[in-house]
Amino acid sequence: MYTVVTPWLAKNRLTGGATTLGLLLATMSTGELIGAAASGARPAPRNPLRAIGWFQVLAGLGFLGFLAVPHTAVIAAGVLAVGVFATPMTVWAQSVRMQRIPPELRGRGFATLRTLMLVTPPIGAGLAGPLLAAGRPGAAAVGMTTLAAVPGVVLSVLFWRKAEVARPSRVGPACAPIVGTPPSESALDSPILDL
């Protein structure tokens, strides 16, 4: 929806035309750069799926900036927020996929996920077009927010509960138990361990 709503607003509701469109696209790219740099500079979250959900909600809320037509600065702030919060989601999701998809299925799995992702822009454009044709960009903004934020809320709640259930006891040992038998003292004296 974003790829249709932004140029439509730049042409029909905002001042500056193509210049404004260029500034909004540059703002989104700047947000994505900030988000990518921040997610790469920090350790991965302990619960990446819950973090993905929360960041998806925050990114979705950025689309509410489109309700501020004709105030370009507010729209730009919303677009910046979308970029900042959407990019770490992508980084974390890629890490989760690499961990959970077996190596022999990664090509097929990634192709399927990429296909699903590439199908969404035409669907979003199909949803946004009639709203914009009817002169209802606010409804398109609420639609973008809803479609982005609601799955994020569901993901966050789902993995919040799983994290609560799976949380280890504070009384037990700080690290996971070692599986297997401990080496004998003679094995510890072996010259191989000096390598």
PDB file of C-alpha atoms in Angstrom:
ATOM      1  CA  MET A   1       0.000   0.000   0.000  1.00  0.00           C
ATOM      2  CA  TYR A   2       2.874   2.330   0.810  1.00  0.00           C
ATOM      3  CA  THR A   3       4.200   2.206  -2.751  1.00  0.00           C
ATOM      4  CA  VAL A   4       0.847   3.515  -4.019  1.00  0.00           C
ATOM      5  CA  VAL A   5      -0.131   5.888  -1.216  1.00  0.00           C
ATOM      6  CA  THR A   6       3.144   7.837  -1.101  1.00  0.00           C
ATOM      7  CA  PRO A   7       3.267   8.913  -4.785  1.00  0.00           C
ATOM      8  CA  TRP A   8      -0.471   9.606  -4.766  1.00  0.00           C
ATOM      9  CA  LEU A   9      -0.115  11.921  -1.771  1.00  0.00           C
ATOM     10  CA  ALA A  10       2.934  13.645  -3.275  1.00  0.00           C
ATOM     11  CA  LYS A  11       0.972  14.371  -6.450  1.00  0.00           C
ATOM     12  CA  ASN A  12      -2.479  15.147  -5.069  1.00  0.00           C
ATOM     13  CA  ARG A  13      -2.284  16.329  -1.456  1.00  0.00           C
ATOM     14  CA  LEU A  14       1.227  17.554  -0.649  1.00  0.00           C
ATOM     15  CA  THR A  15       3.150  20.504  -1.994  1.00  0.00           C
ATOM     16  CA  GLY A  16       6.343  19.971  -3.953  1.00  0.00           C
ATOM     17  CA  GLY A  17       5.292  17.085  -6.184  1.00  0.00           C
ATOM     18  CA  ALA A  18       8.248  14.945  -7.274  1.00  0.00           C
ATOM     19  CA  THR A  19      10.600  16.735  -4.873  1.00  0.00           C
ATOM     20  CA  THR A  20       8.395  15.804  -1.930  1.00  0.00           C
ATOM     21  CA  LEU A  21       8.156  12.218  -3.153  1.00  0.00           C
ATOM     22  CA  GLY A  22      11.952  12.056  -3.416  1.00  0.00           C
ATOM     23  CA  LEU A  23      12.340  13.423   0.116  1.00  0.00           C
ATOM     24  CA  LEU A  24       9.868  10.883   1.534  1.00  0.00           C
ATOM     25  CA  LEU A  25      11.628   8.000  -0.218  1.00  0.00           C
ATOM     26  CA  ALA A  26      15.002   9.273   0.993  1.00  0.00           C
ATOM     27  CA  THR A  27      13.605   9.547   4.518  1.00  0.00           C
ATOM     28  CA  MET A  28      12.451   5.908   4.392  1.00  0.00           C
ATOM     29  CA  SER A  29      15.903   4.834   3.163  1.00  0.00           C
ATOM     30  CA  THR A  30      17.562   6.842   5.932  1.00  0.00           C
ATOM     31  CA  GLY A  31      15.368   5.121   8.495  1.00  0.00           C
ATOM     32  CA  GLU A  32      16.264   1.731   7.038  1.00  0.00           C
ATOM     33  CA  LEU A  33      19.968   2.588   7.227  1.00  0.00           C
ATOM     34  CA  ILE A  34      19.644   3.660  10.865  1.00  0.00           C
ATOM     35  CA  GLY A  35      17.668   0.528  11.718  1.00  0.00           C
ATOM     36  CA  ALA A  36      20.158  -1.767   9.974  1.00  0.00           C
ATOM     37  CA  ALA A  37      23.145  -0.114  11.667  1.00  0.00           C
ATOM     38  CA  ALA A  38      21.486  -0.268  15.088  1.00  0.00           C
ATOM     39  CA  SER A  39      20.468  -3.917  14.744  1.00  0.00           C
ATOM     40  CA  GLY A  40      23.959  -4.861  13.555  1.00  0.00           C
ATOM     41  CA  ALA A  41      25.696  -2.980  16.361  1.00  0.00           C
ATOM     42  CA  ARG A  42      23.713  -4.568  19.170  1.00  0.00           C
ATOM     43  CA  PRO A  43      23.463  -8.219  20.253  1.00  0.00           C
ATOM     44  CA  ALA A  44      20.446 -10.114  18.961  1.00  0.00           C
ATOM     45  CA  PRO A  45      17.443 -10.074  21.287  1.00  0.00           C
ATOM     46  CA  ARG A  46      16.970 -13.077  23.580  1.00  0.00           C
ATOM     47  CA  ASN A  47      13.513 -13.662  22.127  1.00  0.00           C
ATOM     48  CA  PRO A  48      13.783 -12.556  18.476  1.00  0.00           C
ATOM     49  CA  LEU A  49      10.218 -13.522  17.542  1.00  0.00           C
ATOM     50  CA  ARG A  50       8.756 -11.386  20.301  1.00  0.00           C
ATOM     51  CA  ALA A  51      11.072  -8.522  19.307  1.00  0.00           C
ATOM     52  CA  ILE A  52       9.995  -8.887  15.674  1.00  0.00           C
ATOM     53  CA  GLY A  53       6.374  -8.614  16.792  1.00  0.00           C
ATOM     54  CA  TRP A  54       6.947  -5.448  18.818  1.00  0.00           C
ATOM     55  CA  PHE A  55       9.009  -3.804  16.099  1.00  0.00           C
ATOM     56  CA  GLN A  56       6.337  -4.671  13.561  1.00  0.00           C
ATOM     57  CA  VAL A  57       3.778  -2.889  15.731  1.00  0.00           C
ATOM     58  CA  LEU A  58       6.021   0.181  16.026  1.00  0.00           C
ATOM     59  CA  ALA A  59       6.702   0.222  12.287  1.00  0.00           C
ATOM     60  CA  GLY A  60       2.982  -0.111  11.588  1.00  0.00           C
ATOM     61  CA  LEU A  61       2.188   2.818  13.864  1.00  0.00           C
ATOM     62  CA  GLY A  62       4.526   4.945  11.761  1.00  0.00           C
ATOM     63  CA  PHE A  63       1.992   4.749   8.931  1.00  0.00           C
ATOM     64  CA  LEU A  64      -0.392   6.832  11.049  1.00  0.00           C
ATOM     65  CA  GLY A  65       1.796   9.781  10.041  1.00  0.00           C
ATOM     66  CA  PHE A  66      -0.084   9.727   6.740  1.00  0.00           C
ATOM     67  CA  LEU A  67      -3.143  10.986   8.627  1.00  0.00           C
ATOM     68  CA  ALA A  68      -1.350  14.336   9.017  1.00  0.00           C
ATOM     69  CA  VAL A  69      -1.892  15.343   5.369  1.00  0.00           C
ATOM     70  CA  PRO A  70      -0.878  18.025   4.275  1.00  0.00           C
ATOM     71  CA  HIS A  71       1.890  18.290   6.912  1.00  0.00           C
ATOM     72  CA  THR A  72       4.859  16.757   5.103  1.00  0.00           C
ATOM     73  CA  ALA A  73       7.165  16.893   8.141  1.00  0.00           C
ATOM     74  CA  VAL A  74       4.815  14.698  10.206  1.00  0.00           C
ATOM     75  CA  ILE A  75       4.449  12.238   7.332  1.00  0.00           C
ATOM     76  CA  ALA A  76       8.248  12.161   6.964  1.00  0.00           C
ATOM     77  CA  ALA A  77       8.627  11.434  10.699  1.00  0.00           C
ATOM     78  CA  GLY A  78       6.211   8.526  10.345  1.00  0.00           C
ATOM     79  CA  VAL A  79       8.046   7.200   7.291  1.00  0.00           C
ATOM     80  CA  LEU A  80      11.354   7.476   9.155  1.00  0.00           C
ATOM     81  CA  ALA A  81       9.876   5.444  12.034  1.00  0.00           C
ATOM     82  CA  VAL A  82       8.674   2.780   9.586  1.00  0.00           C
ATOM     83  CA  GLY A  83      12.206   2.457   8.179  1.00  0.00           C
ATOM     84  CA  VAL A  84      13.929   2.451  11.576  1.00  0.00           C
ATOM     85  CA  PHE A  85      11.690  -0.246  13.057  1.00  0.00           C
ATOM     86  CA  ALA A  86      11.133  -2.396   9.951  1.00  0.00           C
ATOM     87  CA  THR A  87      14.790  -3.091   9.160  1.00  0.00           C
ATOM     88  CA  PRO A  88      15.792  -4.814  12.444  1.00  0.00           C
ATOM     89  CA  MET A  89      12.767  -7.067  11.940  1.00  0.00           C
ATOM     90  CA  THR A  90      14.229  -8.188   8.634  1.00  0.00           C
ATOM     91  CA  VAL A  91      17.665  -8.833  10.148  1.00  0.00           C
ATOM     92  CA  TRP A  92      16.257 -10.850  13.051  1.00  0.00           C
ATOM     93  CA  ALA A  93      13.834 -12.781  10.845  1.00  0.00           C
ATOM     94  CA  GLN A  94      16.695 -13.816   8.551  1.00  0.00           C
ATOM     95  CA  SER A  95      18.637 -15.069  11.569  1.00  0.00           C
ATOM     96  CA  VAL A  96      15.630 -17.064  12.807  1.00  0.00           C
ATOM     97  CA  ARG A  97      15.175 -18.613   9.354  1.00  0.00           C
ATOM     98  CA  MET A  98      18.818 -19.655   9.203  1.00  0.00           C
ATOM     99  CA  GLN A  99      18.530 -21.294  12.640  1.00  0.00           C
ATOM    100  CA  ARG A 100      15.230 -23.080  12.080  1.00  0.00           C
ATOM    101  CA  ILE A 101      15.293 -24.194   8.453  1.00  0.00           C
ATOM    102  CA  PRO A 102      17.473 -27.265   7.862  1.00  0.00           C
ATOM    103  CA  PRO A 103      20.346 -26.615   5.400  1.00  0.00           C
ATOM    104  CA  GLU A 104      18.924 -28.970   2.765  1.00  0.00           C
ATOM    105  CA  LEU A 105      15.607 -27.044   2.758  1.00  0.00           C
ATOM    106  CA  ARG A 106      16.921 -23.464   2.913  1.00  0.00           C
ATOM    107  CA  GLY A 107      16.798 -22.793  -0.820  1.00  0.00           C
ATOM    108  CA  ARG A 108      13.219 -23.986  -1.116  1.00  0.00           C
ATOM    109  CA  GLY A 109      12.188 -22.367   2.169  1.00  0.00           C
ATOM    110  CA  PHE A 110      13.716 -18.983   1.357  1.00  0.00           C
ATOM    111  CA  ALA A 111      12.212 -19.065  -2.151  1.00  0.00           C
ATOM    112  CA  THR A 112       8.757 -19.720  -0.704  1.00  0.00           C
ATOM    113  CA  LEU A 113       9.093 -16.945   1.873  1.00  0.00           C
ATOM    114  CA  ARG A 114      10.441 -14.498  -0.708  1.00  0.00           C
ATOM    115  CA  THR A 115       7.545 -15.319  -3.034  1.00  0.00           C
ATOM    116  CA  LEU A 116       5.052 -14.635  -0.257  1.00  0.00           C
ATOM    117  CA  MET A 117       6.769 -11.310   0.487  1.00  0.00           C
ATOM    118  CA  LEU A 118       6.776 -10.252  -3.172  1.00  0.00           C
ATOM    119  CA  VAL A 119       3.074 -11.053  -3.515  1.00  0.00           C
ATOM    120  CA  THR A 120       2.055  -8.531  -0.860  1.00  0.00           C
ATOM    121  CA  PRO A 121       2.847  -5.232  -2.706  1.00  0.00           C
ATOM    122  CA  PRO A 122       0.409  -5.927  -5.580  1.00  0.00           C
ATOM    123  CA  ILE A 123      -2.260  -6.985  -3.075  1.00  0.00           C
ATOM    124  CA  GLY A 124      -1.645  -3.822  -1.057  1.00  0.00           C
ATOM    125  CA  ALA A 125      -1.791  -1.713  -4.201  1.00  0.00           C
ATOM    126  CA  GLY A 126      -5.112  -3.340  -5.075  1.00  0.00           C
ATOM    127  CA  LEU A 127      -6.471  -2.463  -1.638  1.00  0.00           C
ATOM    128  CA  ALA A 128      -5.135   1.100  -1.591  1.00  0.00           C
ATOM    129  CA  GLY A 129      -6.166   2.042  -5.142  1.00  0.00           C
ATOM    130  CA  PRO A 130      -9.945   2.162  -4.580  1.00  0.00           C
ATOM    131  CA  LEU A 131      -9.507   4.053  -1.293  1.00  0.00           C
ATOM    132  CA  LEU A 132      -7.344   6.685  -2.973  1.00  0.00           C
ATOM    133  CA  ALA A 133      -9.675   6.893  -5.971  1.00  0.00           C
ATOM    134  CA  ALA A 134     -12.476   7.638  -3.530  1.00  0.00           C
ATOM    135  CA  GLY A 135     -10.328  10.398  -1.965  1.00  0.00           C
ATOM    136  CA  ARG A 136      -9.813   8.520   1.327  1.00  0.00           C
ATOM    137  CA  PRO A 137      -6.076   8.515   2.070  1.00  0.00           C
ATOM    138  CA  GLY A 138      -6.842   8.410   5.804  1.00  0.00           C
ATOM    139  CA  ALA A 139      -8.581   5.065   5.375  1.00  0.00           C
ATOM    140  CA  ALA A 140      -5.531   3.808   3.455  1.00  0.00           C
ATOM    141  CA  ALA A 141      -3.265   4.957   6.321  1.00  0.00           C
ATOM    142  CA  VAL A 142      -5.412   3.149   8.895  1.00  0.00           C
ATOM    143  CA  GLY A 143      -5.440   0.079   6.637  1.00  0.00           C
ATOM    144  CA  MET A 144      -1.628   0.081   6.373  1.00  0.00           C
ATOM    145  CA  THR A 145      -1.316   0.460  10.136  1.00  0.00           C
ATOM    146  CA  THR A 146      -3.778  -2.346  10.808  1.00  0.00           C
ATOM    147  CA  LEU A 147      -2.250  -4.779   8.317  1.00  0.00           C
ATOM    148  CA  ALA A 148       1.219  -4.156   9.767  1.00  0.00           C
ATOM    149  CA  ALA A 149       0.463  -3.845  13.475  1.00  0.00           C
ATOM    150  CA  VAL A 150      -2.144  -6.548  14.143  1.00  0.00           C
ATOM    151  CA  PRO A 151       0.102  -9.485  13.115  1.00  0.00           C
ATOM    152  CA  GLY A 152       2.843  -7.899  15.227  1.00  0.00           C
ATOM    153  CA  VAL A 153       0.561  -7.823  18.273  1.00  0.00           C
ATOM    154  CA  VAL A 154      -0.408 -11.465  17.709  1.00  0.00           C
ATOM    155  CA  LEU A 155       3.250 -12.510  17.356  1.00  0.00           C
ATOM    156  CA  SER A 156       4.278 -10.555  20.454  1.00  0.00           C
ATOM    157  CA  VAL A 157       1.503 -12.001  22.613  1.00  0.00           C
ATOM    158  CA  LEU A 158       2.054 -15.533  21.328  1.00  0.00           C
ATOM    159  CA  PHE A 159       5.782 -15.498  22.052  1.00  0.00           C
ATOM    160  CA  TRP A 160       5.375 -13.539  25.286  1.00  0.00           C
ATOM    161  CA  ARG A 161       3.352 -16.434  26.668  1.00  0.00           C
ATOM    162  CA  LYS A 162       5.841 -19.012  25.371  1.00  0.00           C
ATOM    163  CA  ALA A 163       8.690 -17.059  26.968  1.00  0.00           C
ATOM    164  CA  GLU A 164       6.842 -16.986  30.293  1.00  0.00           C
ATOM    165  CA  VAL A 165       6.232 -20.743  30.170  1.00  0.00           C
ATOM    166  CA  ALA A 166       9.794 -21.541  29.100  1.00  0.00           C
ATOM    167  CA  ARG A 167      11.496 -19.163  31.544  1.00  0.00           C
ATOM    168  CA  PRO A 168      14.007 -21.129  33.665  1.00  0.00           C
ATOM    169  CA  SER A 169      13.823 -21.148  37.431  1.00  0.00           C
ATOM    170  CA  ARG A 170      16.022 -18.609  39.216  1.00  0.00           C
ATOM    171  CA  VAL A 171      16.954 -21.210  41.834  1.00  0.00           C
ATOM    172  CA  GLY A 172      18.693 -23.632  39.453  1.00  0.00           C
ATOM    173  CA  PRO A 173      22.181 -23.430  37.989  1.00  0.00           C
ATOM    174  CA  ALA A 174      23.063 -20.437  35.851  1.00  0.00           C
ATOM    175  CA  CYS A 175      24.174 -22.524  32.881  1.00  0.00           C
ATOM    176  CA  ALA A 176      22.778 -25.551  31.080  1.00  0.00           C
ATOM    177  CA  PRO A 177      23.839 -28.961  32.366  1.00  0.00           C
ATOM    178  CA  ILE A 178      26.662 -30.719  30.534  1.00  0.00           C
ATOM    179  CA  VAL A 179      25.464 -33.754  28.631  1.00  0.00           C
ATOM    180  CA  GLY A 180      27.648 -36.857  28.719  1.00  0.00           C
ATOM    181  CA  THR A 181      30.238 -38.171  31.110  1.00  0.00           C
ATOM    182  CA  PRO A 182      32.966 -35.927  32.480  1.00  0.00           C
ATOM    183  CA  PRO A 183      36.516 -36.756  31.419  1.00  0.00           C
ATOM    184  CA  SER A 184      38.703 -38.664  33.840  1.00  0.00           C
ATOM    185  CA  GLU A 185      41.686 -36.960  35.449  1.00  0.00           C
ATOM    186  CA  SER A 186      44.083 -38.970  33.302  1.00  0.00           C
ATOM    187  CA  ALA A 187      42.327 -37.697  30.183  1.00  0.00           C
ATOM    188  CA  LEU A 188      42.788 -34.118  31.399  1.00  0.00           C
ATOM    189  CA  ASP A 189      46.540 -34.729  31.653  1.00  0.00           C
ATOM    190  CA  SER A 190      46.714 -35.870  28.049  1.00  0.00           C
ATOM    191  CA  PRO A 191      49.225 -33.980  25.835  1.00  0.00           C
ATOM    192  CA  ILE A 192      46.508 -33.631  23.180  1.00  0.00           C
ATOM    193  CA  LEU A 193      44.765 -31.018  25.323  1.00  0.00           C
ATOM    194  CA  ASP A 194      47.905 -28.891  25.232  1.00  0.00           C
ATOM    195  CA  LEU A 195      47.420 -28.271  21.514  1.00  0.00           C
TER     196      LEU A 195
END
